[in-house]
Short mmCIF file of C-alpha atoms and ligand atoms in Angstrom, two decimals:
data_model
loop_
_atom_site.label_atom_id
_atom_site.label_comp_id
_atom_site.label_asym_id
_atom_site.label_seq_id
_atom_site.Cartn_x
_atom_site.Cartn_y
_atom_site.Cartn_z
CA MET A 1 -9.62 -24.31 13.56
CA ALA A 2 -8.09 -25.07 16.93
CA GLY A 3 -4.86 -25.86 15.14
CA LEU A 4 -4.84 -22.51 13.37
CA GLY A 5 -5.77 -20.75 16.58
CA ALA A 6 -2.85 -22.31 18.41
CA ALA A 7 -0.62 -21.27 15.54
CA GLU A 8 -1.75 -17.65 15.53
CA LEU A 9 -1.22 -17.48 19.29
CA THR A 10 2.30 -18.92 19.15
CA ALA A 11 3.04 -16.73 16.16
CA ALA A 12 2.03 -13.64 18.09
CA LEU A 13 4.08 -14.64 21.11
CA LEU A 14 7.20 -16.04 19.51
CA ALA A 15 7.48 -15.53 15.79
CA PRO A 16 5.40 -12.65 14.41
CA VAL A 17 6.35 -13.36 10.80
CA GLY A 18 5.30 -17.00 11.24
CA SER A 19 1.54 -16.47 11.28
CA PRO A 20 0.20 -19.08 8.82
CA ILE A 21 -2.82 -17.00 7.79
CA PHE A 22 -0.70 -13.95 7.01
CA ALA A 23 2.03 -15.97 5.33
CA VAL A 24 -0.46 -17.70 3.02
CA GLY A 25 -2.09 -14.32 2.40
CA ALA A 26 1.29 -12.84 1.49
CA LEU A 27 1.94 -15.75 -0.86
CA VAL A 28 -1.40 -15.04 -2.55
CA ILE A 29 -0.45 -11.34 -2.90
CA ASP A 30 2.89 -12.15 -4.51
CA ARG A 31 1.56 -14.82 -6.87
CA ALA A 32 -1.87 -13.49 -7.84
CA PRO A 33 -2.17 -12.19 -11.43
CA ALA A 34 -2.25 -8.41 -11.89
CA TRP A 35 -5.88 -8.36 -13.12
CA LEU A 36 -7.10 -10.13 -10.00
CA LYS A 37 -5.31 -7.65 -7.76
CA GLU A 38 -6.76 -4.73 -9.74
CA LEU A 39 -10.24 -6.23 -9.39
CA VAL A 40 -9.86 -6.65 -5.63
CA ILE A 41 -8.54 -3.07 -5.23
CA ALA A 42 -11.33 -1.76 -7.48
CA LEU A 43 -14.01 -3.64 -5.48
CA PHE A 44 -12.72 -3.14 -1.96
CA GLY A 45 -10.23 -0.25 -2.22
CA THR A 46 -7.85 -0.07 0.68
CA ALA A 47 -9.93 -2.69 2.57
CA ASP A 48 -8.32 -5.23 0.20
CA LYS A 49 -6.16 -6.67 2.99
CA VAL A 50 -9.07 -7.32 5.33
CA VAL A 51 -10.87 -9.11 2.49
CA LEU A 52 -7.81 -11.24 1.74
CA VAL A 53 -7.26 -12.28 5.37
CA PHE A 54 -10.97 -13.11 5.65
CA CYS A 55 -10.79 -15.26 2.48
CA VAL A 56 -7.73 -17.17 3.70
CA ALA A 57 -9.41 -17.81 7.09
CA LEU A 58 -12.61 -18.89 5.34
CA GLY A 59 -10.54 -21.21 3.15
CA ALA A 60 -9.08 -22.75 6.30
CA VAL A 61 -12.58 -23.39 7.71
CA VAL A 62 -13.75 -25.03 4.47
CA LEU A 63 -10.57 -27.11 4.42
CA ALA A 64 -11.13 -28.21 8.03
CA ALA A 65 -14.67 -29.33 7.20
CA ALA A 66 -13.50 -31.20 4.10
CA ALA A 67 -10.70 -32.87 6.06
CA GLY A 68 -13.20 -34.04 8.67
CA ALA A 69 -15.61 -35.49 6.10
CA LEU A 70 -12.83 -37.23 4.15
CA GLU A 71 -11.12 -38.60 7.25
CA PHE A 72 -14.42 -40.10 8.36
CA ARG A 73 -15.13 -41.76 5.03
CA ARG A 74 -11.65 -42.83 4.13
CA ALA A 75 -8.89 -42.39 6.67
CA PRO A 76 -6.18 -41.11 6.40
CA ILE A 77 -7.18 -38.82 3.49
CA GLY A 78 -8.24 -36.10 5.93
CA ARG A 79 -4.89 -36.19 7.68
CA VAL A 80 -3.12 -36.12 4.31
CA LEU A 81 -5.11 -32.99 3.44
CA VAL A 82 -4.11 -31.39 6.74
CA ALA A 83 -0.47 -32.30 6.07
CA LEU A 84 -0.64 -30.74 2.59
CA ALA A 85 -2.18 -27.54 3.96
CA GLY A 86 0.51 -27.49 6.64
CA ALA A 87 3.22 -27.90 4.02
CA LEU A 88 1.75 -25.02 2.00
CA ALA A 89 1.78 -22.81 5.10
CA VAL A 90 5.39 -23.75 5.91
CA PHE A 91 6.38 -23.00 2.32
CA ALA A 92 4.53 -19.67 2.50
CA VAL A 93 6.36 -18.67 5.68
CA LEU A 94 9.79 -19.71 4.45
CA SER A 95 9.39 -18.01 1.08
CA ARG A 96 9.03 -14.65 2.85
CA GLU A 97 12.01 -12.31 3.09
CA ASN A 98 13.99 -12.57 6.36
CA THR A 99 12.40 -15.74 7.80
CA ALA A 100 14.19 -18.69 9.40
CA ALA A 101 13.20 -22.29 10.15
CA PHE A 102 12.03 -21.18 13.60
CA ASP A 103 9.34 -19.00 12.02
CA ALA A 104 7.71 -22.07 10.51
CA MET A 105 6.96 -23.43 13.98
CA PRO A 106 3.43 -21.98 14.22
CA ALA A 107 2.50 -23.60 10.90
CA VAL A 108 3.92 -26.96 11.99
CA LEU A 109 2.07 -26.66 15.28
CA ALA A 110 -1.16 -25.89 13.40
CA MET A 111 -0.67 -29.03 11.36
CA VAL A 112 0.04 -31.29 14.37
CA VAL A 113 -2.82 -29.96 16.53
CA SER A 114 -5.23 -30.24 13.59
CA ALA A 115 -4.17 -33.80 12.77
CA VAL A 116 -4.45 -34.97 16.40
CA LEU A 117 -7.87 -33.38 16.89
CA LEU A 118 -9.05 -34.78 13.59
CA THR A 119 -7.97 -38.30 14.61
CA VAL A 120 -9.54 -38.06 18.06
CA MET A 121 -12.83 -36.69 16.80
CA VAL A 122 -13.21 -39.14 13.94
CA ALA A 123 -12.41 -42.02 16.32
CA GLN A 124 -15.21 -40.78 18.58
CA LEU A 125 -17.62 -40.64 15.71
CA ARG A 126 -16.62 -44.18 14.67
CA ARG A 127 -17.23 -45.68 18.10
CA THR A 128 -20.84 -46.39 17.13
CA PRO A 129 -21.36 -48.67 14.15
CA GLY A 130 -23.12 -46.81 11.37
CA GLY A 131 -21.17 -43.62 12.03
CA ALA A 132 -23.33 -40.98 10.46
CA GLU A 133 -26.38 -42.64 11.97
CA ALA A 134 -24.68 -42.60 15.37
CA SER A 135 -26.83 -42.61 18.48
CA ALA A 136 -28.04 -39.27 19.69
CA PRO A 137 -25.75 -39.00 22.78
CA ASP A 138 -22.67 -39.90 20.73
CA ARG A 139 -23.54 -37.39 18.10
CA ARG A 140 -24.10 -34.78 20.74
CA ARG A 141 -20.71 -35.52 22.28
CA PHE A 142 -19.09 -35.19 18.85
CA LEU A 143 -20.79 -31.90 18.16
CA VAL A 144 -19.68 -30.56 21.54
CA TRP A 145 -16.09 -31.56 20.75
CA ALA A 146 -16.21 -30.06 17.30
CA GLY A 147 -17.88 -26.87 18.49
CA ALA A 148 -15.53 -26.48 21.43
CA SER A 149 -12.38 -26.92 19.37
CA ALA A 150 -13.60 -24.55 16.67
CA GLY A 151 -14.56 -21.98 19.32
CA LEU A 152 -11.23 -22.31 21.11
CA GLY A 153 -9.48 -21.95 17.78
CA VAL A 154 -11.26 -18.71 16.93
CA LEU A 155 -10.59 -17.36 20.44
CA ALA A 156 -6.90 -18.23 20.27
CA ALA A 157 -6.54 -16.73 16.79
CA ALA A 158 -8.28 -13.55 17.88
CA GLY A 159 -6.10 -13.45 21.02
CA GLY A 160 -2.99 -13.87 18.92
CA GLN A 161 -4.01 -10.98 16.69
CA LEU A 162 -4.82 -8.76 19.67
CA ILE A 163 -1.43 -9.41 21.21
CA SER A 164 0.49 -8.62 18.05
CA ALA A 165 -1.71 -5.57 17.39
CA GLY A 166 -0.89 -4.40 20.90
CA ILE A 167 2.81 -4.81 20.30
CA ARG A 168 2.48 -2.81 17.09
CA ALA A 169 0.41 -0.02 18.63
CA THR A 170 2.79 0.53 21.51
CA ASP A 171 5.93 0.62 19.44
CA ALA A 172 8.04 2.22 22.13
CA ALA A 173 10.87 3.40 19.92
CA ARG A 174 8.61 5.39 17.64
CA ALA A 175 6.82 6.96 20.59
CA ARG A 176 10.11 8.03 22.19
CA PHE A 177 11.57 9.46 19.00
CA THR A 178 11.26 13.20 18.41
CA LEU A 179 11.93 14.52 14.94
CA PRO A 180 14.96 16.78 14.57
CA ALA A 181 14.29 20.30 13.30
CA ALA A 182 14.66 20.89 9.58
CA ALA A 183 18.04 22.38 8.62
CA VAL A 184 16.41 23.56 5.38
CA PRO A 185 12.76 24.57 5.97
CA GLY A 186 10.31 23.92 3.15
CA ALA A 187 8.86 26.64 0.95
CA PRO A 188 6.20 28.29 3.11
CA ILE A 189 2.64 27.32 2.23
CA PRO A 190 0.91 30.46 0.88
CA ASP A 191 -2.31 31.50 2.61
CA GLY A 192 -4.03 31.39 -0.75
CA ALA A 193 -3.15 27.74 -1.42
CA ALA A 194 -6.11 26.31 0.50
CA LEU A 195 -9.61 27.29 -0.61
CA ASP A 196 -11.28 25.90 2.54
CA LEU A 197 -14.49 24.95 0.77
CA PRO A 198 -16.74 22.38 2.42
CA GLY A 199 -16.30 19.02 0.67
CA LEU A 200 -12.98 19.94 -0.92
CA THR A 201 -10.08 17.60 -0.06
CA PRO A 202 -7.79 19.31 2.47
CA LEU A 203 -4.61 20.78 0.97
CA ILE A 204 -2.45 18.73 3.35
CA THR A 205 -3.72 15.21 3.93
CA PRO A 206 -3.70 14.27 7.64
CA ASN A 207 -1.57 11.17 8.27
CA ALA A 208 -4.56 9.19 9.50
CA ASP A 209 -6.42 9.85 6.21
CA PHE A 210 -3.44 9.27 3.89
CA TYR A 211 -4.13 6.41 1.45
CA ARG A 212 -2.11 3.28 2.08
CA ILE A 213 -1.00 0.88 -0.64
CA ASP A 214 1.56 -1.89 -0.14
CA THR A 215 2.00 -5.63 -0.34
CA ALA A 216 2.67 -5.97 3.41
CA LEU A 217 -0.13 -7.89 5.13
CA GLN A 218 1.68 -7.29 8.40
CA VAL A 219 3.38 -3.92 8.71
CA PRO A 220 7.15 -4.43 9.08
CA ARG A 221 8.28 -3.44 12.58
CA ILE A 222 11.83 -2.16 12.31
CA ASP A 223 13.90 -1.29 15.36
CA PRO A 224 15.49 2.05 14.38
CA GLY A 225 18.44 1.09 16.58
CA THR A 226 19.36 -1.70 14.17
CA TRP A 227 18.16 -0.07 10.91
CA THR A 228 20.81 0.61 8.30
CA LEU A 229 20.66 1.69 4.68
CA THR A 230 23.30 0.48 2.25
CA VAL A 231 24.15 2.00 -1.13
CA THR A 232 25.49 -0.87 -3.22
CA GLY A 233 26.12 -1.99 -6.79
CA MET A 234 27.56 0.21 -9.53
CA VAL A 235 29.22 2.78 -7.27
CA GLU A 236 32.82 3.75 -6.65
CA ARG A 237 32.32 3.45 -2.91
CA GLU A 238 29.63 1.41 -1.12
CA ILE A 239 28.04 3.27 1.77
CA GLU A 240 26.28 2.18 4.94
CA ILE A 241 24.40 4.64 7.12
CA ASP A 242 22.48 4.03 10.35
CA PHE A 243 19.50 5.91 11.76
CA ALA A 244 21.48 8.15 14.13
CA GLU A 245 23.81 9.14 11.28
CA LEU A 246 20.86 9.91 9.01
CA LEU A 247 19.20 12.10 11.66
CA ALA A 248 22.46 14.00 12.22
CA LEU A 249 22.56 15.08 8.54
CA PRO A 250 21.03 18.44 7.54
CA LEU A 251 17.42 17.38 6.92
CA GLU A 252 15.20 19.23 4.46
CA GLU A 253 11.48 19.82 4.50
CA SER A 254 9.38 19.61 1.33
CA THR A 255 5.74 19.21 0.46
CA THR A 256 5.09 16.52 -2.16
CA THR A 257 1.92 14.92 -3.49
CA LEU A 258 2.21 11.13 -3.68
CA ALA A 259 0.00 9.22 -6.12
CA CYS A 260 -0.60 5.55 -6.83
CA VAL A 261 -0.52 4.22 -10.39
CA SER A 262 -3.71 2.30 -9.51
CA ASN A 263 -5.57 5.55 -8.95
CA ALA A 264 -8.52 5.52 -11.38
CA VAL A 265 -9.84 8.74 -12.96
CA GLY A 266 -11.58 10.57 -10.11
CA GLY A 267 -10.03 8.19 -7.54
CA ASP A 268 -8.60 8.94 -4.11
CA LEU A 269 -5.32 6.97 -4.07
CA ILE A 270 -3.45 10.27 -3.80
CA GLY A 271 -2.35 12.41 -0.85
CA ASN A 272 -0.25 15.45 -0.06
CA ALA A 273 2.11 15.72 2.91
CA THR A 274 5.00 17.79 4.21
CA TRP A 275 7.95 15.43 4.49
CA LEU A 276 11.22 15.75 6.37
CA GLY A 277 14.21 13.94 4.96
CA TYR A 278 17.65 13.89 3.41
CA PRO A 279 18.18 14.36 -0.33
CA ILE A 280 18.96 11.05 -2.01
CA ARG A 281 21.12 12.90 -4.56
CA LEU A 282 23.56 13.90 -1.78
CA LEU A 283 23.89 10.33 -0.53
CA LEU A 284 24.40 9.05 -4.09
CA ALA A 285 27.02 11.75 -4.68
CA ARG A 286 29.02 10.29 -1.79
CA ALA A 287 28.82 6.80 -3.32
CA ARG A 288 29.67 8.11 -6.81
CA PRO A 289 27.62 6.03 -9.31
CA LEU A 290 29.63 4.50 -12.14
CA ALA A 291 29.13 5.45 -15.80
CA GLY A 292 26.55 3.18 -17.41
CA ALA A 293 24.30 2.93 -14.35
CA ASP A 294 20.76 4.19 -15.04
CA MET A 295 18.57 2.74 -12.27
CA VAL A 296 18.40 2.60 -8.50
CA LEU A 297 16.69 -0.55 -7.26
CA SER A 298 15.48 0.28 -3.76
CA ARG A 299 14.58 -2.58 -1.47
CA SER A 300 12.38 -2.65 1.61
CA GLU A 301 12.97 -4.69 4.75
CA ASP A 302 10.26 -7.13 3.62
CA GLY A 303 11.81 -7.63 0.18
CA TRP A 304 9.62 -5.33 -1.97
CA THR A 305 11.54 -3.43 -4.66
CA ALA A 306 11.14 -0.33 -6.85
CA GLY A 307 13.28 0.69 -9.85
CA THR A 308 13.83 4.45 -10.11
CA PRO A 309 15.71 6.18 -12.95
CA LEU A 310 19.09 7.27 -11.59
CA GLU A 311 18.73 10.65 -13.35
CA VAL A 312 15.55 11.40 -11.36
CA LEU A 313 17.42 10.74 -8.12
CA THR A 314 20.38 12.91 -9.08
CA ASP A 315 18.61 15.94 -10.64
CA ASP A 316 17.48 18.99 -8.68
CA ARG A 317 14.16 17.65 -7.40
CA ASN A 318 13.23 16.91 -3.79
CA ALA A 319 13.79 13.14 -3.92
CA ILE A 320 14.38 12.29 -0.26
CA LEU A 321 14.87 9.59 2.32
CA ALA A 322 12.00 10.70 4.53
CA VAL A 323 11.84 10.24 8.30
CA GLY A 324 9.00 12.68 9.03
CA MET A 325 5.47 13.11 7.69
CA ASN A 326 3.45 16.20 8.61
CA GLY A 327 5.56 16.90 11.69
CA GLU A 328 5.48 13.33 13.04
CA PRO A 329 7.84 10.39 12.72
CA LEU A 330 6.63 8.32 9.74
CA PRO A 331 3.64 6.23 10.80
CA LEU A 332 4.42 2.49 10.77
CA GLU A 333 2.11 1.94 7.77
CA HIS A 334 3.81 4.71 5.83
CA GLY A 335 7.32 3.31 6.15
CA TYR A 336 8.76 3.89 9.65
CA PRO A 337 11.61 4.51 10.19
CA VAL A 338 12.65 5.58 6.66
CA ARG A 339 11.00 5.70 3.23
CA MET A 340 11.62 7.28 -0.16
CA VAL A 341 9.55 10.17 -1.54
CA VAL A 342 10.17 11.25 -5.14
CA PRO A 343 8.14 14.07 -6.75
CA GLY A 344 6.84 13.23 -10.22
CA LEU A 345 6.88 9.42 -10.15
CA TYR A 346 4.14 7.00 -9.14
CA GLY A 347 4.73 5.24 -5.82
CA TYR A 348 5.40 1.82 -7.34
CA VAL A 349 8.64 3.03 -8.99
CA SER A 350 9.85 5.38 -6.28
CA ALA A 351 8.21 5.54 -2.86
CA THR A 352 9.78 2.53 -1.13
CA LYS A 353 8.67 2.29 2.50
CA TRP A 354 10.79 0.57 5.18
CA VAL A 355 13.72 1.09 2.79
CA VAL A 356 17.03 -0.66 3.62
CA GLU A 357 19.02 -0.74 0.39
CA LEU A 358 19.70 1.40 -2.69
CA ASN A 359 21.27 -0.78 -5.35
CA VAL A 360 22.73 1.27 -8.22
CA THR A 361 22.23 -0.80 -11.36
CA ARG A 362 20.78 -0.84 -14.89
CA PHE A 363 17.25 -1.19 -16.25
CA ASP A 364 18.44 -3.96 -18.56
CA ARG A 365 19.78 -5.96 -15.61
CA GLU A 366 17.17 -5.69 -12.89
CA THR A 367 13.38 -5.65 -12.65
CA ALA A 368 11.39 -4.44 -9.67
CA TYR A 369 8.39 -5.95 -7.85
CA TRP A 370 5.60 -4.55 -10.05
CA THR A 371 7.55 -4.51 -13.31
CA THR A 372 7.60 -8.30 -13.30
CA ARG A 373 3.81 -8.20 -12.93
CA GLY A 374 2.58 -6.29 -15.96
CA TRP A 375 3.42 -2.66 -15.08
CA THR A 376 5.92 -0.59 -17.03
CA ALA A 377 9.44 -0.05 -15.72
CA ARG A 378 9.24 3.74 -15.74
CA GLY A 379 6.29 5.44 -14.11
CA PRO A 380 6.10 9.25 -14.41
CA VAL A 381 2.89 10.65 -12.91
CA LYS A 382 0.30 11.67 -15.53
CA LEU A 383 -1.26 15.13 -15.63
CA SER A 384 -4.64 14.75 -13.96
CA SER A 385 -7.52 16.53 -12.23
CA ARG A 386 -10.53 15.72 -10.07
CA ILE A 387 -13.86 17.32 -9.11
CA ASP A 388 -14.56 17.13 -5.36
CA VAL A 389 -17.41 19.66 -5.08
CA PRO A 390 -20.31 19.15 -5.59
CA SER A 391 -20.02 15.50 -4.64
CA ARG A 392 -21.41 12.91 -7.08
CA ASN A 393 -25.15 12.70 -7.47
CA THR A 394 -25.98 15.49 -5.04
CA ASP A 395 -28.85 17.80 -5.83
CA VAL A 396 -28.05 21.52 -5.99
CA ALA A 397 -30.30 24.57 -6.34
CA ALA A 398 -30.38 26.54 -9.60
CA GLY A 399 -28.22 29.70 -9.56
CA PRO A 400 -24.52 30.14 -8.78
CA VAL A 401 -22.99 26.79 -7.69
CA ILE A 402 -19.39 26.39 -6.56
CA VAL A 403 -17.48 23.67 -8.42
CA ALA A 404 -14.04 22.82 -7.00
CA GLY A 405 -11.34 20.20 -6.90
CA VAL A 406 -7.64 19.47 -7.31
CA ALA A 407 -5.24 19.12 -10.26
CA TRP A 408 -1.72 17.70 -10.28
CA SER A 409 1.35 17.11 -12.41
CA GLN A 410 4.13 16.68 -9.88
CA TYR A 411 7.53 18.18 -10.72
CA VAL A 412 6.01 19.92 -13.78
CA GLY A 413 3.27 21.97 -12.11
CA ILE A 414 -0.23 23.14 -13.07
CA ARG A 415 -0.90 26.23 -15.19
CA GLY A 416 -4.65 26.04 -15.74
CA VAL A 417 -7.88 24.17 -15.06
CA GLN A 418 -11.07 24.28 -17.10
CA VAL A 419 -14.58 23.04 -16.47
CA GLN A 420 -17.15 21.95 -19.04
CA VAL A 421 -20.90 21.62 -18.52
CA ASP A 422 -22.48 18.94 -20.71
CA ASP A 423 -20.94 19.46 -24.16
CA GLY A 424 -20.54 23.22 -23.84
CA ALA A 425 -17.47 25.43 -24.02
CA TRP A 426 -14.56 25.09 -21.59
CA ASN A 427 -14.59 27.67 -18.77
CA ASP A 428 -11.42 28.78 -16.98
CA ALA A 429 -11.43 27.92 -13.29
CA THR A 430 -9.67 30.10 -10.69
CA LEU A 431 -6.50 28.48 -9.39
CA ALA A 432 -5.53 28.63 -5.74
CA ASP A 433 -1.89 29.60 -5.09
CA ALA A 434 0.62 26.82 -5.73
CA ILE A 435 2.81 25.44 -2.93
CA SER A 436 5.28 24.21 -5.56
CA ALA A 437 5.25 22.25 -8.80
CA ASP A 438 5.47 19.09 -6.67
CA THR A 439 2.03 19.39 -5.11
CA TRP A 440 -1.54 19.30 -6.25
CA ARG A 441 -3.28 22.62 -6.78
CA GLN A 442 -6.82 23.47 -5.74
CA TRP A 443 -9.20 25.20 -8.14
CA SER A 444 -12.77 26.49 -8.17
CA TRP A 445 -15.31 27.81 -10.64
CA VAL A 446 -18.72 29.37 -10.13
CA TRP A 447 -21.29 27.62 -12.29
CA PRO A 448 -24.46 29.51 -13.27
CA ALA A 449 -26.53 26.34 -12.93
CA SER A 450 -29.85 25.88 -14.73
CA ALA A 451 -32.48 23.31 -13.72
CA GLY A 452 -32.12 19.79 -15.07
CA ARG A 453 -29.62 16.93 -15.16
CA HIS A 454 -26.09 17.95 -16.12
CA THR A 455 -22.60 16.51 -16.43
CA LEU A 456 -19.61 18.47 -15.11
CA ARG A 457 -16.19 17.65 -16.56
CA VAL A 458 -12.70 18.92 -15.68
CA ARG A 459 -9.37 19.12 -17.50
CA ALA A 460 -6.01 20.57 -16.49
CA THR A 461 -3.11 22.16 -18.38
CA ASP A 462 0.39 21.65 -17.02
CA ALA A 463 3.08 24.31 -16.67
CA ALA A 464 4.63 23.16 -19.96
CA GLY A 465 1.35 23.78 -21.82
CA LEU A 466 0.23 20.15 -22.17
CA VAL A 467 -3.58 19.80 -22.05
CA GLN A 468 -4.92 16.75 -20.20
CA THR A 469 -6.08 14.12 -22.68
CA SER A 470 -9.69 12.96 -22.87
CA VAL A 471 -8.61 9.52 -24.11
CA ARG A 472 -9.73 6.95 -21.53
CA ARG A 473 -7.09 4.44 -20.58
CA ASP A 474 -7.02 1.90 -17.77
CA VAL A 475 -4.58 2.12 -14.85
CA ILE A 476 -2.57 -0.84 -16.22
CA PRO A 477 0.24 -0.63 -17.38
CA ASP A 478 1.36 2.93 -16.50
CA GLY A 479 -1.53 4.93 -15.02
CA ALA A 480 -5.04 5.97 -16.07
CA THR A 481 -5.87 8.80 -18.46
CA GLY A 482 -9.19 10.46 -19.28
CA LEU A 483 -11.28 13.27 -17.85
CA HIS A 484 -13.18 13.11 -14.58
CA ASP A 485 -16.88 13.89 -14.89
CA ILE A 486 -19.77 13.81 -12.45
CA PRO A 487 -23.55 13.84 -12.88
CA VAL A 488 -25.39 16.64 -11.05
CA THR A 489 -29.10 17.30 -10.72
CA VAL A 490 -30.12 20.96 -10.46
CA ALA A 491 -33.56 21.49 -8.88
N1 LIG B 501 7.93 -1.58 0.99
C1 LIG B 501 6.96 -1.16 0.16
N2 LIG B 501 6.95 0.13 -0.24
C2 LIG B 501 6.00 0.59 -1.07
C3 LIG B 501 4.99 -0.27 -1.55
C4 LIG B 501 5.02 -1.64 -1.12
O1 LIG B 501 4.18 -2.47 -1.51
N3 LIG B 501 6.02 -2.03 -0.26
N4 LIG B 501 4.01 0.21 -2.39
C5 LIG B 501 4.31 1.42 -3.15
C6 LIG B 501 3.15 2.01 -3.78
S1 LIG B 501 2.48 1.13 -5.08
C7 LIG B 501 2.65 3.23 -3.42
S2 LIG B 501 1.44 3.98 -4.34
C8 LIG B 501 3.17 3.96 -2.25
C9 LIG B 501 2.05 4.30 -1.29
O2 LIG B 501 2.56 4.89 -0.13
P1 LIG B 501 1.60 5.15 1.11
O3 LIG B 501 1.02 3.82 1.50
O4 LIG B 501 2.40 5.78 2.18
O5 LIG B 501 0.49 6.06 0.61
O6 LIG B 501 4.12 3.19 -1.54
C10 LIG B 501 5.04 2.48 -2.33
N5 LIG B 501 6.01 1.89 -1.45
MO1 LIG B 502 0.87 2.39 -5.98
#
């Protein structure tokens, strides 16, 4: 524990990417099978990262205890165990994107401190013949040593985390940066787009409430002064652009609903924001993609990748390199300084945060992060709808009851929403005004509720006339289908 604590402290001070706990956690994220990740997200939602860090730390405590017991019984097995754990941590750090030998220092330090403490403490315990049946004062001295080093370790680790959290929170560059005005303002949001019903998800999701899904245990901290984006691969002319150049381009505003492929029926891994950014199609036009190219593999600073169909990035939609989110610079967790936003595709194939490269290539040549892990290569968003009001399992009074929610089919748009009570007929809901085809649309319906237990069910129809399917399918491999229903008791 003291070893790990020392490591977290040095990591915070000298090599933020070298934190052994986070590096091992990241290794687990990259290597864990898809079903395990789905289970963890299903059980803990967006708290998945906290759970993972806790598990890795717990694993370290168990390992420390095992090392102590083994070292006492049969030296040097305990030290060998510590060395193996240290080697795993070093491997974990070095297998990350953008790490150097220096970043492995905290892990090496953890190993050395742990091994020394282990040797000293076991020697103490040995001083009395009989060991485990050591005299009371000796045992007390040992316990004090063990307790003190574990305590110091926890303190140092916590201190290390506080320091790096502080650095993150006070990211000076982001605080200093003011967003340029939009050269092309977004379509105005009609007054009638928001129903303002209690319990209904707000039309625009505040940044602080926006769902967050990524593989980054530690949020990448990119200095916008050194950020560049390159357009590489199958292009006539490779391009490099820095942050100042990007901000000087005519930026466009657009409101787009972003959804995660892991969003279950009725789930909340979806949010709607007004973004400010530069059209990717204009940047690609400058690079001039070669005939035969059909995919853009975007890469983030921490090595994550997404494969987006080239045609989606060159058609008329608002696929942008975003720098602003709801009037603010992108929050660190949502991709500061620059991310992609593409209407109509799930995030895993399009919404690369902390983006640094667009590699023009082919689907038969490259695979992206999630497509090597059981998800399909192309991920158009599926027509879907959700009931927000009344909330699940609430009791309502008989008589007129407002039922409301959201429906979405980004880039296509929503034409209708219907609600069913138990197995009755489908009733047309009233649609709120649309912002555009790229955003979710609110709806409501007044239910003449009769006493008893009922099930409310919703389905949407898209602008092309497609009716949402009732066939239930899991989120793997390309997004859930099925209708959202909720139980309601009418008193
Ligand atoms: N660099 C990076 N970008 C990423 C991801 C990631 O893991 N790393 N996850 C993607 C996924 S799966 C989704 S759904 C969206 C979520 O974006 P948000 O966290 O801003 O809501 O980001 C996408 N961009
Ligand atoms: Mo996602």
